[in-house]
PDB file of C-alpha atoms in Angstrom:
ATOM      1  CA  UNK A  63      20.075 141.011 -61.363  1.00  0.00           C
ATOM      2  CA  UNK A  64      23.823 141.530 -60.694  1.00  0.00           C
ATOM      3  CA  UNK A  65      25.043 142.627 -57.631  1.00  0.00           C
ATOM      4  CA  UNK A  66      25.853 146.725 -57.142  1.00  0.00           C
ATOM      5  CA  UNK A  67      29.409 147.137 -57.500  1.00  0.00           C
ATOM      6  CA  UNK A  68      30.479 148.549 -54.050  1.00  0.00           C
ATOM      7  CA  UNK A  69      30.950 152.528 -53.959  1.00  0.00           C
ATOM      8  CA  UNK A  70      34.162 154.129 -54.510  1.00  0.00           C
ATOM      9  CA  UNK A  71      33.038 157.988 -54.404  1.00  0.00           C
ATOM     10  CA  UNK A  72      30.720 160.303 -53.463  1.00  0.00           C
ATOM     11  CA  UNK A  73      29.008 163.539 -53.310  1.00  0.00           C
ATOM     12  CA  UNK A  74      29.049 165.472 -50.351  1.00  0.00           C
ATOM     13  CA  UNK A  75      28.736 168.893 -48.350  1.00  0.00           C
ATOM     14  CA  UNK A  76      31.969 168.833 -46.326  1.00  0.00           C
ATOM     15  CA  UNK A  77      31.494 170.414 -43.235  1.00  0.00           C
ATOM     16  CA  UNK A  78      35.230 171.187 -41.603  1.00  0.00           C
ATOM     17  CA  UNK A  79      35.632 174.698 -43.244  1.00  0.00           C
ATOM     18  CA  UNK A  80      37.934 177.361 -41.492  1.00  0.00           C
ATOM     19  CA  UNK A  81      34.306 178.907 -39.939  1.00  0.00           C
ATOM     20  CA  UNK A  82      33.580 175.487 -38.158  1.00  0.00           C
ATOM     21  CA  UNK A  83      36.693 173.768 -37.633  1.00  0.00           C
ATOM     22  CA  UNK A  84      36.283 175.477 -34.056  1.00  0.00           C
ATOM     23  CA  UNK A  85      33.190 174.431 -33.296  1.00  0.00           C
ATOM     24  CA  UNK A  86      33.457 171.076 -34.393  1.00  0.00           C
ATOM     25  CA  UNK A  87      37.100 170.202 -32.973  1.00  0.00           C
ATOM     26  CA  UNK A  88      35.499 171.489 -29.551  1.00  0.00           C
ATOM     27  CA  UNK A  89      32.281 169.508 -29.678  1.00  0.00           C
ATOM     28  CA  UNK A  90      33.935 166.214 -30.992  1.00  0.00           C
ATOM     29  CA  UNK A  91      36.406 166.317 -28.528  1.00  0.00           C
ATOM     30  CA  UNK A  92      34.077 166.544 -25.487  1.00  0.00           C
ATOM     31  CA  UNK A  93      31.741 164.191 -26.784  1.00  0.00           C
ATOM     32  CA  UNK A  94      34.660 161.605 -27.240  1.00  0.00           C
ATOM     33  CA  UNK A  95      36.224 162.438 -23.898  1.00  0.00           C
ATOM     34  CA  UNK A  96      32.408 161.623 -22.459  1.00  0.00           C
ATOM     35  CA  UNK A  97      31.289 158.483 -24.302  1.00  0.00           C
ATOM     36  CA  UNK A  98      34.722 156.736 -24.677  1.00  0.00           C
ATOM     37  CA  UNK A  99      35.156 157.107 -20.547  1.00  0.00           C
ATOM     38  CA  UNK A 100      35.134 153.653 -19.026  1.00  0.00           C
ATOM     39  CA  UNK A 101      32.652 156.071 -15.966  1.00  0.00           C
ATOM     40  CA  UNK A 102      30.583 156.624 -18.731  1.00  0.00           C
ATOM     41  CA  UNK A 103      29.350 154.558 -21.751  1.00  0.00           C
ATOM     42  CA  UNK A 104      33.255 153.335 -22.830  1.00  0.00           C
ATOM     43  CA  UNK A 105      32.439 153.326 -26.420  1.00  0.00           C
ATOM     44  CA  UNK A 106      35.200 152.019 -28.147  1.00  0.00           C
ATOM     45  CA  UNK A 107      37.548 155.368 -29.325  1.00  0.00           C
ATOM     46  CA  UNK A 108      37.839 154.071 -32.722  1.00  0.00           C
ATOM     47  CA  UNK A 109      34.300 153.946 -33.399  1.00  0.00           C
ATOM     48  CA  UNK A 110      34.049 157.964 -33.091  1.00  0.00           C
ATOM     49  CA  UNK A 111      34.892 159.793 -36.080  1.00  0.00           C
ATOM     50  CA  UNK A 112      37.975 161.926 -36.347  1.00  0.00           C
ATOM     51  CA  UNK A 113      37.055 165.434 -37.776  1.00  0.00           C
ATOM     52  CA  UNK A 114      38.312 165.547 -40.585  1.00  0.00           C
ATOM     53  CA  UNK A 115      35.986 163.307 -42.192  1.00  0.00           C
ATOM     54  CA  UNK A 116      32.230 164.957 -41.468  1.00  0.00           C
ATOM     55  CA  UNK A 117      29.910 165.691 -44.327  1.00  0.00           C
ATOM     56  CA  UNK A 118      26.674 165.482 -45.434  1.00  0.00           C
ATOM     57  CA  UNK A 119      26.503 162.346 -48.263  1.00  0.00           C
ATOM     58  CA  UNK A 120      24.265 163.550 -51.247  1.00  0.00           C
ATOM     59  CA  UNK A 121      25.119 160.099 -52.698  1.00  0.00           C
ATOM     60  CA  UNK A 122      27.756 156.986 -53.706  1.00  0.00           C
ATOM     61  CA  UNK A 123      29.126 156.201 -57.129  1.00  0.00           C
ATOM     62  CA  UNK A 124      31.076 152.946 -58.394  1.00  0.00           C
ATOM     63  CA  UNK A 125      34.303 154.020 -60.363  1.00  0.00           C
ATOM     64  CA  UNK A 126      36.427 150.676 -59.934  1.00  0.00           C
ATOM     65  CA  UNK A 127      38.764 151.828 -61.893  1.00  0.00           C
ATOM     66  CA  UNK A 128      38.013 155.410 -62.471  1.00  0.00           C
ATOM     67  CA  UNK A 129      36.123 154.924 -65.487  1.00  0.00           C
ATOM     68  CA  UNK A 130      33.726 157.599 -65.753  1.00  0.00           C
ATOM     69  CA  UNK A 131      35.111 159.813 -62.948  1.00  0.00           C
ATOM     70  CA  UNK A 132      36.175 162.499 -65.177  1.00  0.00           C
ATOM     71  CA  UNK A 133      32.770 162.887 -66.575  1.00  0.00           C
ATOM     72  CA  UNK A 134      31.321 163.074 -62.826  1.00  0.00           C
ATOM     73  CA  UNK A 135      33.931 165.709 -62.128  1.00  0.00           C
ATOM     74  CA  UNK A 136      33.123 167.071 -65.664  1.00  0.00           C
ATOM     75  CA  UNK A 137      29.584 167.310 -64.220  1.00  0.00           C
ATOM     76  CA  UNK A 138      30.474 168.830 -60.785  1.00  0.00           C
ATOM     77  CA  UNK A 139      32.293 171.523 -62.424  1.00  0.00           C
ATOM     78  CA  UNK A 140      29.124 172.402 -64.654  1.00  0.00           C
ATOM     79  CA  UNK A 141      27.196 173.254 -61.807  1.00  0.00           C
ATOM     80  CA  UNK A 142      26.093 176.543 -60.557  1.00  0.00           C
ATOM     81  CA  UNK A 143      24.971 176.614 -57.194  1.00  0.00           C
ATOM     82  CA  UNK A 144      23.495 179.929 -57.192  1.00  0.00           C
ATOM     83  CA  UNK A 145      21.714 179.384 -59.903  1.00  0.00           C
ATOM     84  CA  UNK A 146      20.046 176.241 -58.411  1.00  0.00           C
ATOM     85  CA  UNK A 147      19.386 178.050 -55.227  1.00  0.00           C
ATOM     86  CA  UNK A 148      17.437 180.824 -56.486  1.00  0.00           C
ATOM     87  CA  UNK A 149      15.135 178.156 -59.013  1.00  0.00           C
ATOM     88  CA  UNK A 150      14.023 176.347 -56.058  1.00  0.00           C
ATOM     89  CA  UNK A 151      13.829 179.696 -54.075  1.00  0.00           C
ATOM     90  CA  UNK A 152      11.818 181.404 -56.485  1.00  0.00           C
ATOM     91  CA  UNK A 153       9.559 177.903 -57.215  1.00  0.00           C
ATOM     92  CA  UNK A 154       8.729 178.337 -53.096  1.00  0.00           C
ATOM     93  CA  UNK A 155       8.321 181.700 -53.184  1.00  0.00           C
ATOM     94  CA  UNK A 156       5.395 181.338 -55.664  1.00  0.00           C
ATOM     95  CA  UNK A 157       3.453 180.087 -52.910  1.00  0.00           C
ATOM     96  CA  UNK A 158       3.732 182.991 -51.014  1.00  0.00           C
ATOM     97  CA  UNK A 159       1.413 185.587 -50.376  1.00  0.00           C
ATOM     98  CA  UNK A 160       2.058 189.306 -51.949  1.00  0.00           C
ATOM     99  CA  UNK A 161       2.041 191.011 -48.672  1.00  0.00           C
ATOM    100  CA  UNK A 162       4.740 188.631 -47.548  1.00  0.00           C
ATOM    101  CA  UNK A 163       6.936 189.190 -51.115  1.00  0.00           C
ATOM    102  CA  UNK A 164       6.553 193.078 -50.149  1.00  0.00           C
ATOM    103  CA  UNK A 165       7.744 192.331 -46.626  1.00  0.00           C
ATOM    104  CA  UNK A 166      10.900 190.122 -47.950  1.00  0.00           C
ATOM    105  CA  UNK A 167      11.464 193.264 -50.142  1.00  0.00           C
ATOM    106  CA  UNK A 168      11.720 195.613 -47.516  1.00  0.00           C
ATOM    107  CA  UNK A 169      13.495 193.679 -45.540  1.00  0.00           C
ATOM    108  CA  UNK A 170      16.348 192.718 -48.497  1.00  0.00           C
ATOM    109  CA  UNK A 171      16.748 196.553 -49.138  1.00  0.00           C
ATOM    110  CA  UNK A 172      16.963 197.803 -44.944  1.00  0.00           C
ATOM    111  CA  UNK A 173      19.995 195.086 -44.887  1.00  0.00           C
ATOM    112  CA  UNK A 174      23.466 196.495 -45.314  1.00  0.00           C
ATOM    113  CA  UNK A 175      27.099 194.463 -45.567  1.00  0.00           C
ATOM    114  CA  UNK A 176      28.310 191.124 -47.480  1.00  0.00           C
ATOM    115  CA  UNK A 177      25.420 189.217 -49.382  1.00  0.00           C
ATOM    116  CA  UNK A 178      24.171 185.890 -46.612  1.00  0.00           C
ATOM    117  CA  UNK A 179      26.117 182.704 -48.069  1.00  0.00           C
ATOM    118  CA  UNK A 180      23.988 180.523 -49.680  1.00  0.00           C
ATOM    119  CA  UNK A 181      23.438 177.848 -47.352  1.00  0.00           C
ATOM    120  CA  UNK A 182      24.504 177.864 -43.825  1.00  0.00           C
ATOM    121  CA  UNK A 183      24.370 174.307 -41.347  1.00  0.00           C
ATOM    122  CA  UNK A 184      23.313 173.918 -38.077  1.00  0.00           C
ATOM    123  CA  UNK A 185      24.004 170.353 -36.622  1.00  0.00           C
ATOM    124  CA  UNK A 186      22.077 169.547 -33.296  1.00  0.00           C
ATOM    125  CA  UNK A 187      21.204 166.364 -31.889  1.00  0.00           C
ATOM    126  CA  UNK A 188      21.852 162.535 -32.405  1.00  0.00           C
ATOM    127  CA  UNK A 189      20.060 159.784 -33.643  1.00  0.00           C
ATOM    128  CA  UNK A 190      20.144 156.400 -34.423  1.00  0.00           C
ATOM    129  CA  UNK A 191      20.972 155.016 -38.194  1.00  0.00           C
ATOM    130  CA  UNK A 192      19.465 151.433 -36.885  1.00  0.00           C
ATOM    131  CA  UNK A 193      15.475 151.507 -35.693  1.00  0.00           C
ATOM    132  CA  UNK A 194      16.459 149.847 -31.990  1.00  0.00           C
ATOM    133  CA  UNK A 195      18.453 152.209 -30.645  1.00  0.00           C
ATOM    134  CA  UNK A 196      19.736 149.352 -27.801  1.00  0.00           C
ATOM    135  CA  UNK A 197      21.589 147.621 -30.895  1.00  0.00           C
ATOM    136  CA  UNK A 198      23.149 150.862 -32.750  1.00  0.00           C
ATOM    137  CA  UNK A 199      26.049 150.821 -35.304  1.00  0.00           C
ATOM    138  CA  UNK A 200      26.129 153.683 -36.662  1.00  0.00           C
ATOM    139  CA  UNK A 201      24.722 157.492 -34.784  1.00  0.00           C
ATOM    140  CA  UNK A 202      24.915 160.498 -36.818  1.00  0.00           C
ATOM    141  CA  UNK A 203      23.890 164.088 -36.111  1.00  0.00           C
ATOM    142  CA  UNK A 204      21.452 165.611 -38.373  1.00  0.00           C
ATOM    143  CA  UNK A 205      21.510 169.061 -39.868  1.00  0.00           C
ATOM    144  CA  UNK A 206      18.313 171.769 -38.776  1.00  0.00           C
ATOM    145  CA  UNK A 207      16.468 172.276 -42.174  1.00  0.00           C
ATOM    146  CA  UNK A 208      13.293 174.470 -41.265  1.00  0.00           C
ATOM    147  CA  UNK A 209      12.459 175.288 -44.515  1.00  0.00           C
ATOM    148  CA  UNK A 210      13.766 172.435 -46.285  1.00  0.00           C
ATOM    149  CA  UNK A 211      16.155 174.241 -48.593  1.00  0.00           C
ATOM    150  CA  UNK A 212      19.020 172.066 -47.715  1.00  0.00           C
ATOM    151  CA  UNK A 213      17.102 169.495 -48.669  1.00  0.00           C
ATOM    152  CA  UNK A 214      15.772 170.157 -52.000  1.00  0.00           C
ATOM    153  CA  UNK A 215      19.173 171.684 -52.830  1.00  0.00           C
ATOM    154  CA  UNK A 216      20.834 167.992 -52.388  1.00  0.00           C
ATOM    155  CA  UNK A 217      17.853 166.062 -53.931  1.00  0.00           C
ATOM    156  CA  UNK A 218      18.819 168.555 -56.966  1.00  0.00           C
ATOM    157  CA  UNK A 219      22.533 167.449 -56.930  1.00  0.00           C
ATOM    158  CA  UNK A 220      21.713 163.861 -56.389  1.00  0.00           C
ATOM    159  CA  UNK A 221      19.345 163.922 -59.452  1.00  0.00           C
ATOM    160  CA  UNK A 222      21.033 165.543 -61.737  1.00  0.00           C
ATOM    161  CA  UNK A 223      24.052 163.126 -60.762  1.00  0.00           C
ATOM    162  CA  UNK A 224      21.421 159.776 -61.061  1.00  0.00           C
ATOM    163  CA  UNK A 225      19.873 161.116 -64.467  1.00  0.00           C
ATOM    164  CA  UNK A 226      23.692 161.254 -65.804  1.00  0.00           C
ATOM    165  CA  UNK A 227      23.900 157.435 -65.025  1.00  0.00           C
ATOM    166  CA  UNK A 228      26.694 158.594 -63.070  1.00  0.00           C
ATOM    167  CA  UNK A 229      24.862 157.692 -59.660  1.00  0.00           C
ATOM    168  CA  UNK A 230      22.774 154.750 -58.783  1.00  0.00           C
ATOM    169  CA  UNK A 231      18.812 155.197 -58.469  1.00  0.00           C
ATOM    170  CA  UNK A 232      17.690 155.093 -54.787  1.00  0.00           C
ATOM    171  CA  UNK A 233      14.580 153.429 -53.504  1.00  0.00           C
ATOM    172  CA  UNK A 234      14.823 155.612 -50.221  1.00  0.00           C
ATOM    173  CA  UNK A 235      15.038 159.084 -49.865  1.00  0.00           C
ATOM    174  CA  UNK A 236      17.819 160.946 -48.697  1.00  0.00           C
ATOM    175  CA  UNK A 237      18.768 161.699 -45.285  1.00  0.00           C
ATOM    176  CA  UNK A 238      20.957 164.322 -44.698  1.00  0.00           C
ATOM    177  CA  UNK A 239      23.221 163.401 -41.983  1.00  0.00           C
ATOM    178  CA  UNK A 240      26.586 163.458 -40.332  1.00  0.00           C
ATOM    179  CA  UNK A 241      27.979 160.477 -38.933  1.00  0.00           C
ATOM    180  CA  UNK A 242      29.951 160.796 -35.573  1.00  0.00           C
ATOM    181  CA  UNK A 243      30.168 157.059 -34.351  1.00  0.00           C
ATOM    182  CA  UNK A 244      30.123 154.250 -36.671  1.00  0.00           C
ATOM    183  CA  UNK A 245      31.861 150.663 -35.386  1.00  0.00           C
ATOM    184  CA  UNK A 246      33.149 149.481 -38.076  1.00  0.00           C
ATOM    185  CA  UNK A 247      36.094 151.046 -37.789  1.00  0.00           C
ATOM    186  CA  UNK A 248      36.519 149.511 -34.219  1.00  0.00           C
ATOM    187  CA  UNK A 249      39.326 146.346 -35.106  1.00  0.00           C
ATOM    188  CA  UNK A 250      38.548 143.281 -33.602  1.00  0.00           C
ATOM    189  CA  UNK A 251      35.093 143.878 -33.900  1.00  0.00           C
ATOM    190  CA  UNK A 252      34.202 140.343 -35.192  1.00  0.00           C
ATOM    191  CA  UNK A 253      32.009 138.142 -33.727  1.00  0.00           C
ATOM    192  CA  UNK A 254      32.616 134.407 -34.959  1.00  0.00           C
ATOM    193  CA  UNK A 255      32.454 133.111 -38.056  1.00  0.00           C
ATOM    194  CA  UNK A 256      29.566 135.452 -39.329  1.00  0.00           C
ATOM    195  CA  UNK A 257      31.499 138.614 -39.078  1.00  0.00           C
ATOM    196  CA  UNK A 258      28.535 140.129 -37.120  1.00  0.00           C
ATOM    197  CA  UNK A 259      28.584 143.694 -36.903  1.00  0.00           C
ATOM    198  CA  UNK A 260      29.792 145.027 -33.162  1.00  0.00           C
ATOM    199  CA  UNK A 261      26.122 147.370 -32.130  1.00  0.00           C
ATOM    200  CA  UNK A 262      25.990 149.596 -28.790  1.00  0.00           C
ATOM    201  CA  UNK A 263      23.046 150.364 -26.422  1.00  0.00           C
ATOM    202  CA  UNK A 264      23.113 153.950 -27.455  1.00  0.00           C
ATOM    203  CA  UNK A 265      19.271 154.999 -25.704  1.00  0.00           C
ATOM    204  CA  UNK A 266      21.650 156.610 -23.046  1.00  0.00           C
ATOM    205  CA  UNK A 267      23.661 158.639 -25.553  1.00  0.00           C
ATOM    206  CA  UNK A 268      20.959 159.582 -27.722  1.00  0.00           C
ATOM    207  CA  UNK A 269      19.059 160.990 -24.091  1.00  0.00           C
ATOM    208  CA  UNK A 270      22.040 163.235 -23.447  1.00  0.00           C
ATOM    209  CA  UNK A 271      23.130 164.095 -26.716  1.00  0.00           C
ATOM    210  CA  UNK A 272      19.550 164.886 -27.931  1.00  0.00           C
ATOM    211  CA  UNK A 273      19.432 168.511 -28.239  1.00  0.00           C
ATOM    212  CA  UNK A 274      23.232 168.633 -28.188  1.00  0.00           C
ATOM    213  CA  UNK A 275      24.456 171.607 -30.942  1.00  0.00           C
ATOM    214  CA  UNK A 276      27.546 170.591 -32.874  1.00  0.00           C
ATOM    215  CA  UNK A 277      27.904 173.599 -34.751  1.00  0.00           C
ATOM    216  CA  UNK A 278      25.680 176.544 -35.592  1.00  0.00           C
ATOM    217  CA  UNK A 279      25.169 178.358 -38.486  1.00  0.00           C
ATOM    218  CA  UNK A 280      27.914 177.629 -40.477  1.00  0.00           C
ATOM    219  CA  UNK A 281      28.031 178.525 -44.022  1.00  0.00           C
ATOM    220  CA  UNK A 282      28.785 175.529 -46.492  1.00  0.00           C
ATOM    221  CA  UNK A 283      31.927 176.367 -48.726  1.00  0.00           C
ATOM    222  CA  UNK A 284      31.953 173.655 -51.004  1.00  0.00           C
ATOM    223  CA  UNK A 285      30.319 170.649 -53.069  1.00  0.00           C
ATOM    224  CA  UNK A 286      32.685 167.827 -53.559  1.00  0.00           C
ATOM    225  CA  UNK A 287      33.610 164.557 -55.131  1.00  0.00           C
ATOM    226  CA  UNK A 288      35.670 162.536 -52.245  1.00  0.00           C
ATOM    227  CA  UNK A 289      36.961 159.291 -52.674  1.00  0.00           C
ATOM    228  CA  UNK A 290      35.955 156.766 -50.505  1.00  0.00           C
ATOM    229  CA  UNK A 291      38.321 155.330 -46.971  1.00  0.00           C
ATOM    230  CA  UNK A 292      39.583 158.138 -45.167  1.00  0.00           C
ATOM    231  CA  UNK A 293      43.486 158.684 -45.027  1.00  0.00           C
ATOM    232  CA  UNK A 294      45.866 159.559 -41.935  1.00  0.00           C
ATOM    233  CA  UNK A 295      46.885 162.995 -42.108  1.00  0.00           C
ATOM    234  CA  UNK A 296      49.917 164.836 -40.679  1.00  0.00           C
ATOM    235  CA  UNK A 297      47.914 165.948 -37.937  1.00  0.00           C
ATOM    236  CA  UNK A 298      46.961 163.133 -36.441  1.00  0.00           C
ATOM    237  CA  UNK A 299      43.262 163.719 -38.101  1.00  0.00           C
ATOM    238  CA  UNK A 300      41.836 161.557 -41.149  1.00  0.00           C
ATOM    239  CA  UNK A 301      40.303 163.119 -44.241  1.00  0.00           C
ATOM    240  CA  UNK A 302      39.061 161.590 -47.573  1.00  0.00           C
ATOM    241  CA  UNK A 303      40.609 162.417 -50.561  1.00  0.00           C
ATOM    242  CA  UNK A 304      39.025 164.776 -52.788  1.00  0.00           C
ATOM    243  CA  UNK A 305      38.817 164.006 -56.747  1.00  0.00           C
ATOM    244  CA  UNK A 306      37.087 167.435 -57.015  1.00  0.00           C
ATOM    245  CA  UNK A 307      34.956 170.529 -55.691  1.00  0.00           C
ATOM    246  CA  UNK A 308      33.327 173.900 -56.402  1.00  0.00           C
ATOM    247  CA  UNK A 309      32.530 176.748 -54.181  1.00  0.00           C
ATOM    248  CA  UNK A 310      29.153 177.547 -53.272  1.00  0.00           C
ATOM    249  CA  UNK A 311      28.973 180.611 -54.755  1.00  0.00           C
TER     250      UNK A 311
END
């Protein structure tokens, strides 16, 4: 079997919106200033994300040379969030009981004001993409997902995308997450000939950062197609370039 062609897009939730900017530019910030301290864990600065490049991945595609990207963005552009919300809504919801329909009811009509957006994030905590924690690469904070709507709305995108041929199959299944240190963006990070990968001890991170809240409640805007390697903006900040998006409306 021939080797996967790398990835050269994906399909994500970006987070930075003009709700959480905020809340993530304060919470990035002190959690650089803290880890990257030589008085406290010196993590290389490079290995910390800027903020202009967190998102939730729904999943990679291989355009080499951009064959097929217009019928992916053809395919984003198809999509109706709403609509895909309120199928796997209303597929939970026959589970429920008729007392707690009539309770939802009353509740819907006593509310007043702009509709709820469709999907709002909450990112607390960190965790560890490797299984030892005392040999880390990559740490990402994960989104709260009570009810698992987040979820199943992603697994939706991503399968839609797969059954397209548009996005490879995977053998795993998804993890939402939002990656806030990865080292291979530290330079110099080779180790001999083998090009080993440069881990942290993280346990100590991971024990303060644990229940830490990134952002809170923030509603998701958009569903986009970015192109991989994140670019220098004017700002100072990096971003990835995005081939397309839609609102979440």
């Amino acid at each position: 079997m021939p080797p996967r062609p790398s990835p050269t897009h994906f399909l994500c939730l970006p987070l930075v919106t003009g709700v959480s900017r905020h809340q993530l530019s304060a919470s990035l910030s002190a959690f650089r200033a803290d880890v990257t301290s030589p008085d406290s864990f010196a993590i290389p600065e490079q290995a910390v994300r800027p903020l202009g490049t967190l998102h939730l991945t729904i999943g990679v595609m291989s355009f080499p040379k951009d064959e097929d990207l217009e019928k992916a963005v053809a395919l984003l552009k198809t999509l109706v969030p709403r609509k895909i919300l309120a199928k796997l809504t209303t597929a939970e919801a026959t589970t429920a009981t008729a007392g707690s329909a009539q309770e939802r009811s009353n509740t819907t009509e006593e509310q007043s004001g702009p509709p709820p957006p469709l999907l709002s994030v909450t990112l607390k905590g960190l965790h560890s993409m490797q299984p030892a924690a005392s040999r880390s690469s990559v740490l990402y904070a994960p989104p709260v997902d009570n009810d698992g709507t987040l979820l199943r709305f992603c697994e939706h995108l991503r399968a839609t995308f797969q059954e397209a041929g548009l996005m490879a199959m995977e053998n795993r299944p998804l993890l939402l997450h939002a990656t806030v240190i990865n080292t291979i963006y530290v330079k110099g990070r080779n180790r001999g000939k083998r090009h080993e990968k440069l881990t942290i001890d993280a346990r100590g991170i991971l024990d303060r950062y644990g229940d830490f809240v990134w952002m809170e409640e923030v509603p998701v805007e958009k569903i986009a197609i970015c192109r991989m390697g994140a670019k220098k903006q004017d700002d100072g900040d990096e971003a990835y370039e995005v081939e397309a998006e839609i609102d979440l409306i």
